[in-house]
Structure formats: C-alpha cells, structure tokens
Coordinates of C-alpha atoms and ligand atoms in Angstrom, one line a residue:
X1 CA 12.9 -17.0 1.7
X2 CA 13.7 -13.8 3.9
X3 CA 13.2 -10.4 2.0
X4 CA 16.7 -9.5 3.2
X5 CA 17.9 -12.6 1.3
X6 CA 16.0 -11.5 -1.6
X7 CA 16.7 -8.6 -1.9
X8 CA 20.7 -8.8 -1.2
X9 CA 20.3 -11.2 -4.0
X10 CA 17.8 -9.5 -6.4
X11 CA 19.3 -5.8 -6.3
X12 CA 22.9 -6.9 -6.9
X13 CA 21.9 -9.5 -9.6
X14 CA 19.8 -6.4 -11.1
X15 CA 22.9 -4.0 -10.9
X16 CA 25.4 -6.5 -11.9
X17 CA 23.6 -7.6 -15.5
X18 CA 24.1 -3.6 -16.0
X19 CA 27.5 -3.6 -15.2
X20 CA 28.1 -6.5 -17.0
X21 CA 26.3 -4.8 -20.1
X22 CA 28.2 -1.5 -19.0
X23 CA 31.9 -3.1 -19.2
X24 CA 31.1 -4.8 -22.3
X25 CA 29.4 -1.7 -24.3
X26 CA 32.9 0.2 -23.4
X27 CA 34.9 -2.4 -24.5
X28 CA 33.4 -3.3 -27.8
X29 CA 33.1 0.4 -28.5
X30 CA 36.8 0.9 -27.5
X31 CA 37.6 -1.9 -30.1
X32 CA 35.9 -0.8 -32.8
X33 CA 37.5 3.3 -32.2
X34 CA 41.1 1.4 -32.0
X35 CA 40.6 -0.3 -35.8
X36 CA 38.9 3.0 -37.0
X37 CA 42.1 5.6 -35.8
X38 CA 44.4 2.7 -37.0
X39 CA 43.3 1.9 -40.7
X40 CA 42.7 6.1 -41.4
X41 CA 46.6 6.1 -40.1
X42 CA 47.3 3.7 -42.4
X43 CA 45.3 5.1 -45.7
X44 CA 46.8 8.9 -44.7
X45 CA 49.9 7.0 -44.4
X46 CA 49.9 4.6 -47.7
X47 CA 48.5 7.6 -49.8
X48 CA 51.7 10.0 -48.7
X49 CA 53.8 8.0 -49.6
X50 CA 52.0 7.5 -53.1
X51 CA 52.2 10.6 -53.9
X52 CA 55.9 10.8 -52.6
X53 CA 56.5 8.5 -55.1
X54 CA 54.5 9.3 -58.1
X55 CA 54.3 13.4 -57.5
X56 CA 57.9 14.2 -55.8
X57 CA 59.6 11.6 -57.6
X58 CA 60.8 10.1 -54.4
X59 CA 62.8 6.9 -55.0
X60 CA 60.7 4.0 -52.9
X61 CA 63.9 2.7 -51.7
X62 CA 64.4 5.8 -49.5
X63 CA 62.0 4.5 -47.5
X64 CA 64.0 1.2 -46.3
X65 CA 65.3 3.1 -43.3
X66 CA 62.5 4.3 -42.3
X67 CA 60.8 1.1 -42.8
X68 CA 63.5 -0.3 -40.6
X69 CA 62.5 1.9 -37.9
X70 CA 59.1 0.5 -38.7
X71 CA 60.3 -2.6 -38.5
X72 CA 61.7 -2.2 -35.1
X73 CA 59.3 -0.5 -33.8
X74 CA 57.0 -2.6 -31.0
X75 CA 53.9 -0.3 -30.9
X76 CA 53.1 -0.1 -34.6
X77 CA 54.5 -2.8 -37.2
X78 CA 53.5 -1.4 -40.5
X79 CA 54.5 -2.9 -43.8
X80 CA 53.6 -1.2 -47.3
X81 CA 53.8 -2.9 -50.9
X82 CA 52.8 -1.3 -53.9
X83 CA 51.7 -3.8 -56.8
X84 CA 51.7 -2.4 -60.9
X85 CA 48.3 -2.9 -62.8
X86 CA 48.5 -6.4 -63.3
X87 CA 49.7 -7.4 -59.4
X88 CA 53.4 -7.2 -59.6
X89 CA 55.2 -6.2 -57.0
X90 CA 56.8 -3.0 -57.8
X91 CA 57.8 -2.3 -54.0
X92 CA 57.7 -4.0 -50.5
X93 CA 59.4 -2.7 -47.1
X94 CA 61.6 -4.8 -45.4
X95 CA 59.3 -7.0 -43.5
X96 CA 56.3 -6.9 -45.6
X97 CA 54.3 -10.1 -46.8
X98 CA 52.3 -8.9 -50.2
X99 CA 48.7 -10.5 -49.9
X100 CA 47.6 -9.2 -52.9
X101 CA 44.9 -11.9 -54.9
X102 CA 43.4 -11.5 -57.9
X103 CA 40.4 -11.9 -56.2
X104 CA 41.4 -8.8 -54.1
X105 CA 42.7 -6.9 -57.2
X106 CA 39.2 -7.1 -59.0
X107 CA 37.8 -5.6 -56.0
X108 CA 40.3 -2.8 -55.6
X109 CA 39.9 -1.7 -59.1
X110 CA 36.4 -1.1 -59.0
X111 CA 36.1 0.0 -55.1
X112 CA 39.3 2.3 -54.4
X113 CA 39.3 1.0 -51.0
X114 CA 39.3 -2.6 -49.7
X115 CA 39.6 -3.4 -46.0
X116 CA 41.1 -6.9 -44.7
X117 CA 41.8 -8.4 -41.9
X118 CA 43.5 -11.5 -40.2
X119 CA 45.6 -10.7 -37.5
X120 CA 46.4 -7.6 -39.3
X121 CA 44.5 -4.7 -41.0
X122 CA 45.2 -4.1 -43.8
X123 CA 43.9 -1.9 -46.7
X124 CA 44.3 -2.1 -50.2
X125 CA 43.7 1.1 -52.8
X126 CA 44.5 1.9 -56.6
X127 CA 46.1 5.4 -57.5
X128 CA 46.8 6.3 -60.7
X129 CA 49.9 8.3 -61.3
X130 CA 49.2 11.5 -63.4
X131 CA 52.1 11.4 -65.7
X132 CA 52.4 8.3 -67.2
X133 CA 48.2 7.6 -66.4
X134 CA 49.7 4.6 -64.6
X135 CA 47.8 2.6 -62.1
X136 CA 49.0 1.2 -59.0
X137 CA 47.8 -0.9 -56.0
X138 CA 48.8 0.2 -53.0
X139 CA 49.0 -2.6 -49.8
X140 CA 49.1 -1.2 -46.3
X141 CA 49.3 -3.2 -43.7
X142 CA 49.7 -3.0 -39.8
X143 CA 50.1 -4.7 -36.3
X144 CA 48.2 -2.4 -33.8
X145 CA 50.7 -3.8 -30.4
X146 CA 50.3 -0.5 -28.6
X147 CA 46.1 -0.7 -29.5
X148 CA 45.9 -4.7 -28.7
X149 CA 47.7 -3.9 -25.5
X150 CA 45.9 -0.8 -24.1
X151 CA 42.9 -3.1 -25.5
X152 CA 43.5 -6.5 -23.0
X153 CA 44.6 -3.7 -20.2
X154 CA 40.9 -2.6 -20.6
X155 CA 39.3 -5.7 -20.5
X156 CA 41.7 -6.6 -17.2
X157 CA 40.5 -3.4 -15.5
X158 CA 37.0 -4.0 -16.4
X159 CA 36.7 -7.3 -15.3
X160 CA 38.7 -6.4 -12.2
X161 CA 36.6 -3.7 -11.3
X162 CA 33.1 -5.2 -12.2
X163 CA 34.3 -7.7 -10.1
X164 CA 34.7 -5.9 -7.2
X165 CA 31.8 -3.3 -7.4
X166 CA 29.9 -6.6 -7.8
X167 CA 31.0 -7.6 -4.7
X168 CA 30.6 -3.7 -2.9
X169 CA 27.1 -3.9 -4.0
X170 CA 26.3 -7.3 -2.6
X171 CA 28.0 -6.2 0.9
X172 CA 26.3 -2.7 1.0
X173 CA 22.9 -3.7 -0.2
X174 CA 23.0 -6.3 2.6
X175 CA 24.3 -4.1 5.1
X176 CA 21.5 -1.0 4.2
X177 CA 18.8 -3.4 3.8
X178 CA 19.9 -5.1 7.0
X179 CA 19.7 -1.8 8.8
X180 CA 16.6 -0.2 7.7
X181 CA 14.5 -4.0 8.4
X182 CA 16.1 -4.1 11.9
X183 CA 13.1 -2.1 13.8
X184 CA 10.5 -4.7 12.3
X185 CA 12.6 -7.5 14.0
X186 CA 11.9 -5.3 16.8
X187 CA 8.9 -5.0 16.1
X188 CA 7.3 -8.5 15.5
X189 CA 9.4 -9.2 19.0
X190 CA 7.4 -6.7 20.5
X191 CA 4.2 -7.8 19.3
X192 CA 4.6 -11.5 20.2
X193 CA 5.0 -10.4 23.7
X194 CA 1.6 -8.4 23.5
X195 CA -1.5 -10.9 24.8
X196 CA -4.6 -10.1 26.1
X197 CA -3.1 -9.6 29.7
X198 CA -1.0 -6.3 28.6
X199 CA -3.0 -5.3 25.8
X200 CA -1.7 -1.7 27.2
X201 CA 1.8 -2.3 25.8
X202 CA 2.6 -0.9 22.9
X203 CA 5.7 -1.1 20.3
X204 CA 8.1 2.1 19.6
X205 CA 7.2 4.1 17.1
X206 CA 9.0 7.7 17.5
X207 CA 12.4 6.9 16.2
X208 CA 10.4 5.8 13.0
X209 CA 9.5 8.5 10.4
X210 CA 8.6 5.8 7.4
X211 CA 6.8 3.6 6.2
X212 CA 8.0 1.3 9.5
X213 CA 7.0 3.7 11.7
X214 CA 3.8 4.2 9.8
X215 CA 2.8 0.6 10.2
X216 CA 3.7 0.8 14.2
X217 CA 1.4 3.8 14.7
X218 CA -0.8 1.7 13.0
X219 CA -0.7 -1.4 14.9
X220 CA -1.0 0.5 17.9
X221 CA -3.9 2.6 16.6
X222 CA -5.1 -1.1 16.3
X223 CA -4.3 -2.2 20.0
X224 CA -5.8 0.7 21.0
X225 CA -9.2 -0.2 19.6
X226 CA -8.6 -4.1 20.9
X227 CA -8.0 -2.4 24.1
X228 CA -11.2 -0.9 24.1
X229 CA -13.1 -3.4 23.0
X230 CA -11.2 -5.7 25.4
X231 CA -12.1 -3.3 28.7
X232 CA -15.9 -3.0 27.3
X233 CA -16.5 -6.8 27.3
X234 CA -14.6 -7.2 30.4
X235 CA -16.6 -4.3 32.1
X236 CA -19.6 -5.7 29.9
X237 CA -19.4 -9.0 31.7
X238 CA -18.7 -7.4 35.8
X239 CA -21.7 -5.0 34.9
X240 CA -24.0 -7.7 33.6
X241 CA -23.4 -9.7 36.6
X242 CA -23.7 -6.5 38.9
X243 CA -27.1 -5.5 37.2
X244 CA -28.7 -9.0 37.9
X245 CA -26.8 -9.3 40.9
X246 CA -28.5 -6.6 42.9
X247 CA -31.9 -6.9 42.3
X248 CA -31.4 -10.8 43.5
X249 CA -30.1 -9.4 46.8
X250 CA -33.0 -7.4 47.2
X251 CA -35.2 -10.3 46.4
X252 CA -33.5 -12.5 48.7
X253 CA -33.2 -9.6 51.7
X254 CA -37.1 -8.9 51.1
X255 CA -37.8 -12.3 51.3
X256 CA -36.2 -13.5 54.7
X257 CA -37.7 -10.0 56.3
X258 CA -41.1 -11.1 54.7
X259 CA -40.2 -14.6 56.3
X260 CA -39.1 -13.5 59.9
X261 CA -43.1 -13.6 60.9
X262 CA -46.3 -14.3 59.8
X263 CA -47.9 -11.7 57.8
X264 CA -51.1 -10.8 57.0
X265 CA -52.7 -11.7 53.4
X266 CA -52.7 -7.9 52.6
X267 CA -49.2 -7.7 53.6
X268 CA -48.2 -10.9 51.5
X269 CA -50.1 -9.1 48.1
X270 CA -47.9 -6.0 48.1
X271 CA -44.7 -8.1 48.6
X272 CA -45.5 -10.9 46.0
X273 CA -46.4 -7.6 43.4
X274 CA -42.7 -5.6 44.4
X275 CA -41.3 -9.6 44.0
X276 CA -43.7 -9.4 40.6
X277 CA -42.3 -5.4 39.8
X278 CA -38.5 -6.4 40.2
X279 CA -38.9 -9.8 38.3
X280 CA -40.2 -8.6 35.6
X281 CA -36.9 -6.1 35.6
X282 CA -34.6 -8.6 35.7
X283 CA -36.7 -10.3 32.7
X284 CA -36.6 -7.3 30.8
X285 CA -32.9 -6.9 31.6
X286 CA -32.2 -10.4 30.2
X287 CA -34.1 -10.3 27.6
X288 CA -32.4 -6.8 25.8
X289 CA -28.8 -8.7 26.9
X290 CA -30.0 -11.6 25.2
X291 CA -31.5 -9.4 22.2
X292 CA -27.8 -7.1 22.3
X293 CA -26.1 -10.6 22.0
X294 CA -28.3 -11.8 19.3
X295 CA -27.6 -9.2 17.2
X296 CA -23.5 -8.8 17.8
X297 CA -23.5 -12.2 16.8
X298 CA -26.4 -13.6 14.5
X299 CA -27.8 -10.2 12.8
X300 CA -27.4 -11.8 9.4
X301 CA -30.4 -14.2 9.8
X302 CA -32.6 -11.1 10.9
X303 CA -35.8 -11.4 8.2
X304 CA -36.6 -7.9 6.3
X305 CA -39.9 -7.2 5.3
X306 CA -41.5 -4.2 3.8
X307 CA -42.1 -1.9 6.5
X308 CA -44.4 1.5 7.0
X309 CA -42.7 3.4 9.2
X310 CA -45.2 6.0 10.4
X311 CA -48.0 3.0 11.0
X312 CA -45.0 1.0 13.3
X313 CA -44.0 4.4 14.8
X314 CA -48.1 5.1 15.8
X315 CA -48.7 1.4 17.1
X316 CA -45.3 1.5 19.1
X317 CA -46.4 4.5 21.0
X318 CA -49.8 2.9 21.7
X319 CA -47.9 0.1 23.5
X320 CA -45.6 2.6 25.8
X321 CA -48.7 4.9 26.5
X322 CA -50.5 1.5 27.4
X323 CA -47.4 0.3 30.3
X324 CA -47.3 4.0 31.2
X325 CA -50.5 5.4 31.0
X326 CA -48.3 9.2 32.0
X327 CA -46.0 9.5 28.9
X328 CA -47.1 11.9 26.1
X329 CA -45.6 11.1 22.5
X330 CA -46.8 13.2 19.6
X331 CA -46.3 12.1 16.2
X332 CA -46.3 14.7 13.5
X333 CA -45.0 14.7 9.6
X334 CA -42.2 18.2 9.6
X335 CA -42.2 17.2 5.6
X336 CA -44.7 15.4 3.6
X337 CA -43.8 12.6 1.8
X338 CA -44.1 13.1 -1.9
X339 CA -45.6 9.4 -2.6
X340 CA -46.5 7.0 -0.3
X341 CA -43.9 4.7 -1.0
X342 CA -40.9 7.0 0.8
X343 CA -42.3 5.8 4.3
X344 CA -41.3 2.2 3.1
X345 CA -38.6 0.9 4.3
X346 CA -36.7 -2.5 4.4
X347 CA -36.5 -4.0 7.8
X348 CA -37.2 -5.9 10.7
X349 CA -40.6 -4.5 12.0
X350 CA -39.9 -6.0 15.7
X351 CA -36.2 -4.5 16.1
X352 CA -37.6 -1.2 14.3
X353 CA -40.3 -1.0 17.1
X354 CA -37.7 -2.2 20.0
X355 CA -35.7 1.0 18.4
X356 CA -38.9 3.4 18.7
X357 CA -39.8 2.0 22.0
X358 CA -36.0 3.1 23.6
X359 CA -36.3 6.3 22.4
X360 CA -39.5 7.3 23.4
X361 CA -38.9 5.6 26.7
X362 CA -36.2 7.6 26.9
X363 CA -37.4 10.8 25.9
X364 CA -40.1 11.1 28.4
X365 CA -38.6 8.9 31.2
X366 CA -35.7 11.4 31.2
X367 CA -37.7 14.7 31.0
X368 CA -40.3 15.8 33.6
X369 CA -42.2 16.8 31.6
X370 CA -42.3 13.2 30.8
X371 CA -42.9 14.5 26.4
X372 CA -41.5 13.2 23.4
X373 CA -42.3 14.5 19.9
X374 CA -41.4 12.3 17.0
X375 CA -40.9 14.2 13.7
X376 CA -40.9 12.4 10.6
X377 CA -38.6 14.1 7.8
X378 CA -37.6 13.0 4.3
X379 CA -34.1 13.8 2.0
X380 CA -33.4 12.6 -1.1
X381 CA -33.3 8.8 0.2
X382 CA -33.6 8.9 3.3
X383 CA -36.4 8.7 6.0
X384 CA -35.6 10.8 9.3
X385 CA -36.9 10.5 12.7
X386 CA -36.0 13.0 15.5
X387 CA -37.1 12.1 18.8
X388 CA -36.9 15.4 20.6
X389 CA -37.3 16.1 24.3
X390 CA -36.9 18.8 26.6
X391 CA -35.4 16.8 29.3
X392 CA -32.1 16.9 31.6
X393 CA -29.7 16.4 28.3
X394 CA -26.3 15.3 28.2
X395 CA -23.1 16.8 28.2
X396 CA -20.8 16.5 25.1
X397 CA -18.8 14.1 27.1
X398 CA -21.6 12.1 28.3
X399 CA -22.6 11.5 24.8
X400 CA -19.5 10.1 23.8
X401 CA -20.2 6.6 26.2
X402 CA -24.2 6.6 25.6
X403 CA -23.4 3.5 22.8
X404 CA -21.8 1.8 25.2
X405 CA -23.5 -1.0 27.5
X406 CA -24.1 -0.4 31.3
X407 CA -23.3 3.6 30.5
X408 CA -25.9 5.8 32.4
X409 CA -24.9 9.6 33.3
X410 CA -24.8 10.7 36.6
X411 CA -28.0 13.0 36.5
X412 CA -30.2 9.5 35.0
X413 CA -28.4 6.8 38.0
X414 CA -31.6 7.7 40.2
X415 CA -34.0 7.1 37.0
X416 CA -34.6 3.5 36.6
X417 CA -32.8 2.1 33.7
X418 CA -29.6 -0.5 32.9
X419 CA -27.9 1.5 29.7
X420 CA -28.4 -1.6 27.4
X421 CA -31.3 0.1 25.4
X422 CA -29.0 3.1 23.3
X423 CA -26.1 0.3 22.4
X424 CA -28.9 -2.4 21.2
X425 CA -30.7 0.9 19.6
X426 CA -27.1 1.7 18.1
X427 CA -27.1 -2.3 16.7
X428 CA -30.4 -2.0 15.3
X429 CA -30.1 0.8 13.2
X430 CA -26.9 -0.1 12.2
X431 CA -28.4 -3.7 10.8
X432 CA -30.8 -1.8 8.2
X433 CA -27.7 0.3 7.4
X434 CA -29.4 3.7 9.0
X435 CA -27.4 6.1 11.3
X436 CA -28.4 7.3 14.5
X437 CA -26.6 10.7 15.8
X438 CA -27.7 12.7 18.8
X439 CA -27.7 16.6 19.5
X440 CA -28.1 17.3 22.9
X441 CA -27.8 20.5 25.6
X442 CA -27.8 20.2 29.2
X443 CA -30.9 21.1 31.3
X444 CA -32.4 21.7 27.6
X445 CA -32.8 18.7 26.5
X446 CA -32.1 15.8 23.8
X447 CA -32.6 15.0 19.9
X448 CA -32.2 11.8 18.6
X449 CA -32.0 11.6 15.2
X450 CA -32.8 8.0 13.2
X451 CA -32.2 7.9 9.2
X452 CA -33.1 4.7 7.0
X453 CA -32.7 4.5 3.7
X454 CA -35.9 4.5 1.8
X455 CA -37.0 1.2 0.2
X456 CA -36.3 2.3 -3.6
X457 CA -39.3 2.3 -6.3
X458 CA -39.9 -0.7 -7.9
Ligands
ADP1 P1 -31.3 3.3 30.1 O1 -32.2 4.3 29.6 O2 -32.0 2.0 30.4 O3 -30.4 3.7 31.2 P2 -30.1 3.5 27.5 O4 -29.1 2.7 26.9 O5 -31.4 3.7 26.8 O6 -30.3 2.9 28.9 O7 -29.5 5.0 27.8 C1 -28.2 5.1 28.3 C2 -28.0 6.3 29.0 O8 -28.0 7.4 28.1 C3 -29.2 6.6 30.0 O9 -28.9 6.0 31.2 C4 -29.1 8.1 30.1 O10 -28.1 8.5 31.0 C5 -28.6 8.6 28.7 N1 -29.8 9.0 27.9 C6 -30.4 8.3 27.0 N2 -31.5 8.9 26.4 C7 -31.5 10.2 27.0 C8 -32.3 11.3 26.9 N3 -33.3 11.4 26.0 N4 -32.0 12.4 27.7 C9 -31.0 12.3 28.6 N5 -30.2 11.3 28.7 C10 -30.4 10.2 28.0

C-alpha cells in the first residue's frame, strides 16, 4: 500500500475516533446538565409552593390558572400533586397523573428526596407543616420539550458537523500529504534515469529544506562517491593497459632494430639484458596489479600470524639494500618499548614487508640523497612507523591523489615507477586495521607515518 494511501486513511481514521469521542462527551454532558437545571427547577418550584400553602395559607386551588398556563405551555409541562401522610391525594393540577406507590412513599419518608423517571422527571419529597406537625408528600413532575428539543438539535449539529470535518480532514490530509511527497515522485524519476553512462546527473535538491531535500543531498553525496569510484576504475583500466602497453612497444621497436642486421654476440648480450631489465618491470607491474586486485577483492582469506615488527622491518631493508646496493635505510627505536611483546603485531608478514618495501623504495628513490630513516614509536596501543626522507616532497594537493592507482606527481614522472605501490600500501595497512597518513613539504621532503595496533597481552 502507498504511504499517501495510508496515511490519508490512518490520520483521518485517527482524528475521526476523537471527534467521534469529542461529539459524544458534549452531548452526554449536555444531557446530564439539562436533567440537573430541570429537577432543581422543579424541587425550588414544588417546595414554594409548599410553603405557599402550609406558611401563607394560600388555597391550592389558586393555583389551577396557573397550572393551566402550565398546562399549555409547550416548553415546560409541569404537573404537581401533593399526597397526606398515608398517600391520599390532597391536591393535583389540572393535568397531573399522581404516581405515588407505597413503595415510593416508604422511600420518601425516610429519604426527603426521591428522583424518578420514565419519560418524565419527577421528584417526590415530604414536608411537614409547622402548625398542625402535619406531613405531606409532595409530587413534582415535568416534560423538559424545550431541553429534549435543544437536546436532538445538538445531536443533529454534531453529527452534521463531525460528518463533514470528517470529510475536510480526509480531503486536506490527502491534499498536504499529496503535496509535500510530490518532490520524491520527482525524485525516484530522476534517479531511474541516472545509469552508469551519466553518473554526472544529479537530482534537485535546492527547493528542498527537509528531510526530502536532506535525503537528495544525500543521494547525491552518494553519486558523487559512485562517480569517483566509477572514473578511478575506468581510468584504472586505460592506465593499466597504457603502463603495459608501452613497455611492449619498446620491446617490440628494440627488437625489429636489433633484427634489421646481424649483430655481434656482445651486441646481442646488452639487448637480451635491457629485454631482461624491462621484463622484469612489466613482471613486477603485474604482479602488484594482481596483488592490488587480490586484496580489493579476497582480503578476507589473508592468514595473520604473530608478527615482530622491528625483525620484518630489519630483514625487509636487507632485501632493498641487496637489489640496490646505493639506498641507505637506518632503523632506529625514537621510544623503547616497555616489554617485548608491544612490537607484536597481528598480521600478514609478506603484505607487512611488501608495505615496508614501498616505503623505503620510496623514500630513497625519491630523494637524492637516496636516505630513509625508519623510526619505530609506541602509544598506548599502538605501534608507529615514520618513514622519513629528505627528498623532493609533495604538495598538499599532490597528496590528496597519492592513494590512488597510476597517480605519480609531476616532479617523480622522470623517476621510474607506475603509482600502484602507495594505493596497495593504503590496502595493506588498512587490512590489519592500521592507518597510514603522510606529512610532507616541498623540496623538504616526506614522512610517512604507519600505525598498527599492538597484538594485546595474553
Ligand atoms: P611509484 O613510486 O611506483 O610511482 P607509488 O604508488 O609508490 O608509486 O607512489 C605514487 C606517487 O606518490 C609517486 O609516483 C610519487 O609521485 C609520490 N610519492 C610517493 N612517495 C613519495 C616520497 N617519499 N616523496 C615524494 N613523492 C612520493
């Protein structure tokens, strides 16, 4: 069901039952203040005339005209008997019907004041008469036409006008509820029309300052990221293809020179070893794309082991000074450890070192000095690794793309490289839920900061 349809059905259902409640609360109440003001008029009434009679010595029959008028009368038909001790009549108006029962007279004569009712009220009361010590019952008895009529004429207009502000609030509700959903019709149209081929499109959002609009700016906050990630695979893909690309055509254009005549053996050597040189690029090249696709995809299956970081960090600098004998990478503690236990960390020993290989690679390929120091820091939980260089640095901007594959800055583009290391670096870290942030000036050089969380005591 639609939540316009429910709701234009809830809310009025919900506001009706308290109009209902409303209408009948009024009415009831109305009722009950009708039969109240109508039997205190008749017991003011009944007991006047009682002591008319008994203290003023008024005849009762003086009263036929005006209980004529009474008679008459549409709004109020009264009717009054008085009864002796024993239930007699003594006097009745004109039009009155005595309904005294013995029944009723034991009550009377030990309550005062008894109320009846059929289609009358009625009240029934005993007054003694001072000078003879007589008792007498008194019957009072009335018709409320004017009460009854005012009463159904309230019912009419309540019904009537529940009725209709039932019906208002049914309209309106639709009508508001209508209105303010209109912009996500617009909305969801908008979005079906947005595919991968315009992820650029995006819905309105400006008219919007609720929670409507909030969810737009949302979804485009959203698109935007798609986007992104949308341009970085597609530029992922054309840069992948362009990386292996170009050392191919090398290959091939060195080949057919190498081919055009016959060389010496010398001559064949030192092309076979740049053939030797740019294959094992391209190897290495594949082999991080393949490792960078591993990881997006598969990290889970990645087997932790109890690592000792300063141990990996010494052997991984033996293998870089071993391929490039130039390189200097100094290890030093900037904290010591306060047991052994804080350089132990959960992980992957063979990303770890791929992670300590970039950045010391990086350090001295991009300085010329050709220097990195490693410091190895603790915190509370933590261990730290700053990889610190005094090399060409990076501009703030700069370091914004160095996460993202293929990126190289435009002072590095001479340096050999392919900008897959950082991103797979990024990955890595990320997997044994460490951080990686960089601080870097340019012509002063870089720091690369690597955090783990320390293995915690057993
Ligand atoms: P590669 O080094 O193969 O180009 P990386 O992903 O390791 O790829 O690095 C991406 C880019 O980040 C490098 O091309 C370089 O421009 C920049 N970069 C990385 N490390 C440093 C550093 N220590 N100093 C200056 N620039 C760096």
């Amino acid at each position: 069901m639609k939540i316009i349809d429910k709701q234009t059905i809830r809310i009025p259902v919900i506001l009706s039952f308290a109009l209902v409640l409303f209408s009948v609360i009024v009415y009831l109440f109305f009722s009950y203040f009708r039969k109240q003001e109508l039997t205190s008029y008749l017991q003011i009434t009944a007991i006047n005339r009682a002591k008319l009679i008994f203290e003023k010595n008024v005849n009762p029959k003086q009263f036929s005209d005006a209980d004529r008028d009474l008679k008459e009368s549409a709004y109020l038909q009264e009717q009054f008997t008085y009864y002796d001790s024993l239930g007699n009549v003594v006097y009745k108006s004109t039009n009155a019907i005595p309904h005294l029962t013995p029944n009723i007279l034991k009550k009377v004569l030990s309550q005062k004041i008894i109320l009846e009712k059929d289609e009358y009220e009625r009240i029934f009361f005993a007054y003694r008469e001072n000078k003879q010590s007589k008792l007498y019952i008194f019957e009072a008895s009335a018709y409320d036409t004017a009460g009854f009529n005012k009463q159904t004429k309230l019912l009419y207009t309540l019904v009537f006008s529940t009725l209709i502000l039932i019906a208002l609030m049914a309209f309106s509700t639709r009508y508001f509820i209508r209105k303010d959903l209109k912009p996500l019709g617009n909305i969801a149209k908008r979005m079906k029309s947005i595919s991968s081929k315009n992820l650029q499109n995006r819905i309105p959002e400006a008219d919007l300052d609720n929670e409507i609009g909030n969810m737009a700016h949302t979804f485009n906050e959203l698109l935007d990221r798609l986007d992104a990630a949308y341009t970085q695979q597609r530029n992922f893909v054309s840069y992948a293809t362009h990386e292996l690309r170009t050392p191919l055509a090398i290959l091939l254009g060195n080949t057919q020179v190498t081919l055009m005549k016959t060389r010496n053996t010398e001559e064949y050597i030192e092309t076979l070893n740049n053939f030797e040189l740019d294959i094992n690029n391209m190897i290495n090249l594949m082999n991080s794309l393949l490792e960078l696709a591993r990881m997006n995809a598969d990290s889970q299956s990645v087997p932790f082991t109890d690592v000792r970081v300063d141990d990996l960090l010494w052997q991984t600098s033996g293998i870089v000074k071993k391929k490039k004998p130039e390189y200097k990478i100094n290890i030093e503690f900037a904290d010591m450890p306060e047991y052994d236990e804080a350089l132990i960390i959960n992980g992957n020993a063979e990303l770890m070192a791929l992670v300590f290989r970039n950045l010391m690679e990086n350090g001295c390929k991009y300085s010329p000095k050709q220097e990195v120091e490693v410091k190895i820091l603790f915190d509370e939980n933590n261990i730290i690794l700053d990889f610190v260089d005094e090399g060409v640095g990076m501009s703030a901007k700069e370091m914004e793309h160095i996460y993202e594959a293929f990126y190289r800055t435009e002072k590095t583009k001479e340096i050999s490289g392919h900008g897959i290391g950082l991103p797979l670096t990024k990955r890595i870290v990320e997997i044994h839920t460490g951080t990686i942030t960089v601080k870097s000036v340019e012509g002063e050089g870089s720091t690369f900061r690597v955090s783990f969380p320390i293995k915690p005591l057993s």
